Amino acid sequence: MEKKYRLRSGRVFAFLHRKGSSCANKKLVLSYAPSKYPLKVGFIVSKKVGGAVIRNKVRRRLREAFRAIIPFIRDNVNYVIIARESCADADFEEIANNLLHLMIKSDNLIKQIDDNTISFLKLRPNILDKINLD
């Protein structure tokens, strides 16, 4: 994922946690809020998830899954994705499916996902059925 998309300011993380909307599933929590600036995203993987190696692996998988869906989500929104403890033993496909599920649930998906991205992320058909874009 390109550095221009990374959220770095602690104040923005705190604002999104305090004032942003959120939704969650068993593996991830998504906080988001509109912004007057282009899309930014931050990832939080706490020590509860595991040691440094596990945390960095989860963070890399989250970044890669998010990078693949950037063209299909709303711009001018800041996102914070928080990994839960159960993410430690999840593989890339599980993390990608959970991330896309949260994007659909939060209504931040703006266009249909193409076949290349579906095959790269190995998305489950039941998640794709939930996408209703008109």
Short mmCIF file of C-alpha atoms in Angstrom, two decimals:
data_model
loop_
_atom_site.label_atom_id
_atom_site.label_comp_id
_atom_site.label_asym_id
_atom_site.label_seq_id
_atom_site.Cartn_x
_atom_site.Cartn_y
_atom_site.Cartn_z
CA MET A 1 0.00 0.00 0.00
CA GLU A 2 1.30 3.44 -0.88
CA LYS A 3 2.44 5.77 1.89
CA LYS A 4 0.04 8.49 0.76
CA TYR A 5 -2.84 6.39 2.13
CA ARG A 6 -1.36 5.90 5.60
CA LEU A 7 -2.89 7.60 8.60
CA ARG A 8 -0.20 8.69 11.06
CA SER A 9 -1.55 11.35 13.37
CA GLY A 10 -2.53 10.14 16.83
CA ARG A 11 -5.12 12.89 17.04
CA VAL A 12 -6.90 11.56 13.95
CA PHE A 13 -6.87 8.02 15.40
CA ALA A 14 -8.39 9.36 18.63
CA PHE A 15 -10.98 11.42 16.72
CA LEU A 16 -12.07 8.42 14.64
CA HIS A 17 -12.32 6.25 17.73
CA ARG A 18 -14.33 8.88 19.62
CA LYS A 19 -16.54 10.45 16.94
CA GLY A 20 -16.45 8.07 13.97
CA SER A 21 -18.95 5.40 13.08
CA SER A 22 -17.92 1.81 13.60
CA CYS A 23 -18.89 -1.75 12.81
CA ALA A 24 -17.30 -5.03 13.76
CA ASN A 25 -17.15 -8.76 13.16
CA LYS A 26 -15.26 -11.57 14.91
CA LYS A 27 -11.84 -10.68 13.49
CA LEU A 28 -11.85 -6.91 12.85
CA VAL A 29 -13.32 -3.58 13.93
CA LEU A 30 -13.73 -0.74 11.40
CA SER A 31 -14.02 2.90 12.47
CA TYR A 32 -14.58 5.50 9.79
CA ALA A 33 -15.54 9.14 9.36
CA PRO A 34 -15.86 11.49 6.39
CA SER A 35 -12.97 13.81 5.70
CA LYS A 36 -12.35 16.79 3.46
CA TYR A 37 -9.03 15.22 2.45
CA PRO A 38 -8.37 12.12 0.33
CA LEU A 39 -8.64 8.59 1.71
CA LYS A 40 -6.40 7.65 4.64
CA VAL A 41 -6.24 4.42 6.60
CA GLY A 42 -4.59 3.33 9.84
CA PHE A 43 -4.16 -0.13 11.30
CA ILE A 44 -4.09 -1.05 14.99
CA VAL A 45 -2.80 -4.45 16.05
CA SER A 46 -2.36 -4.64 19.81
CA LYS A 47 -0.10 -6.89 21.86
CA LYS A 48 -3.13 -9.03 22.66
CA VAL A 49 -2.92 -10.39 19.11
CA GLY A 50 0.53 -11.90 19.71
CA GLY A 51 4.23 -11.23 19.61
CA ALA A 52 5.93 -8.80 17.26
CA VAL A 53 6.22 -11.30 14.42
CA ILE A 54 2.51 -12.20 14.54
CA ARG A 55 1.44 -8.54 14.84
CA ASN A 56 3.52 -7.51 11.85
CA LYS A 57 2.23 -10.44 9.79
CA VAL A 58 -1.38 -9.45 10.57
CA ARG A 59 -0.59 -5.81 9.75
CA ARG A 60 0.99 -6.76 6.40
CA ARG A 61 -2.00 -8.92 5.49
CA LEU A 62 -4.42 -6.13 6.40
CA ARG A 63 -2.48 -3.61 4.32
CA GLU A 64 -2.40 -5.88 1.30
CA ALA A 65 -6.11 -6.71 1.51
CA PHE A 66 -6.98 -3.03 1.90
CA ARG A 67 -4.70 -2.05 -1.00
CA ALA A 68 -6.62 -4.40 -3.30
CA ILE A 69 -10.01 -2.84 -2.47
CA ILE A 70 -8.98 0.85 -2.55
CA PRO A 71 -10.46 1.45 -6.06
CA PHE A 72 -13.84 0.10 -4.91
CA ILE A 73 -14.38 2.10 -1.68
CA ARG A 74 -15.39 5.65 -0.89
CA ASP A 75 -12.78 8.37 -1.18
CA ASN A 76 -12.68 11.31 1.27
CA VAL A 77 -13.13 8.97 4.23
CA ASN A 78 -10.65 8.11 6.97
CA TYR A 79 -10.58 4.49 8.14
CA VAL A 80 -9.07 2.79 11.18
CA ILE A 81 -8.99 -1.00 11.15
CA ILE A 82 -8.45 -2.71 14.49
CA ALA A 83 -7.41 -6.37 14.57
CA ARG A 84 -8.91 -8.55 17.28
CA GLU A 85 -7.12 -11.43 19.02
CA SER A 86 -8.63 -14.03 16.69
CA CYS A 87 -6.76 -12.45 13.76
CA ALA A 88 -3.53 -14.08 14.94
CA ASP A 89 -4.42 -17.47 13.52
CA ALA A 90 -6.32 -16.19 10.47
CA ASP A 91 -4.91 -16.61 6.98
CA PHE A 92 -4.92 -13.93 4.28
CA GLU A 93 -8.21 -15.03 2.71
CA GLU A 94 -10.01 -14.90 6.05
CA ILE A 95 -8.72 -11.42 6.81
CA ALA A 96 -9.63 -10.19 3.31
CA ASN A 97 -13.14 -11.63 3.56
CA ASN A 98 -13.68 -10.06 6.98
CA LEU A 99 -12.40 -6.70 5.77
CA LEU A 100 -14.70 -6.73 2.75
CA HIS A 101 -17.61 -7.80 4.96
CA LEU A 102 -17.04 -4.69 7.11
CA MET A 103 -16.84 -2.44 4.05
CA ILE A 104 -20.18 -3.81 2.83
CA LYS A 105 -21.72 -3.58 6.30
CA SER A 106 -20.61 0.05 6.69
CA ASP A 107 -21.87 0.93 3.19
CA ASN A 108 -18.46 2.19 2.04
CA LEU A 109 -18.30 0.11 -1.12
CA ILE A 110 -19.14 2.23 -4.18
CA LYS A 111 -18.68 -0.07 -7.16
CA GLN A 112 -18.70 -3.74 -8.08
CA ILE A 113 -15.48 -5.63 -7.43
CA ASP A 114 -13.81 -6.96 -10.58
CA ASP A 115 -12.89 -10.60 -11.22
CA ASN A 116 -9.12 -10.07 -10.81
CA THR A 117 -9.59 -8.72 -7.30
CA ILE A 118 -12.05 -11.49 -6.43
CA SER A 119 -9.54 -14.15 -7.45
CA PHE A 120 -6.62 -12.36 -5.74
CA LEU A 121 -8.45 -12.04 -2.42
CA LYS A 122 -10.18 -15.44 -2.83
CA LEU A 123 -13.49 -13.95 -1.74
CA ARG A 124 -16.32 -16.22 -0.67
CA PRO A 125 -19.48 -16.19 -2.83
CA ASN A 126 -21.76 -15.54 0.17
CA ILE A 127 -19.97 -12.24 0.81
CA LEU A 128 -20.30 -11.24 -2.83
CA ASP A 129 -24.06 -11.88 -2.70
CA LYS A 130 -24.41 -9.18 -0.04
CA ILE A 131 -23.12 -6.49 -2.39
CA ASN A 132 -26.07 -4.47 -3.63
CA LEU A 133 -24.90 -1.53 -5.73
CA ASP A 134 -27.39 0.38 -7.83
#
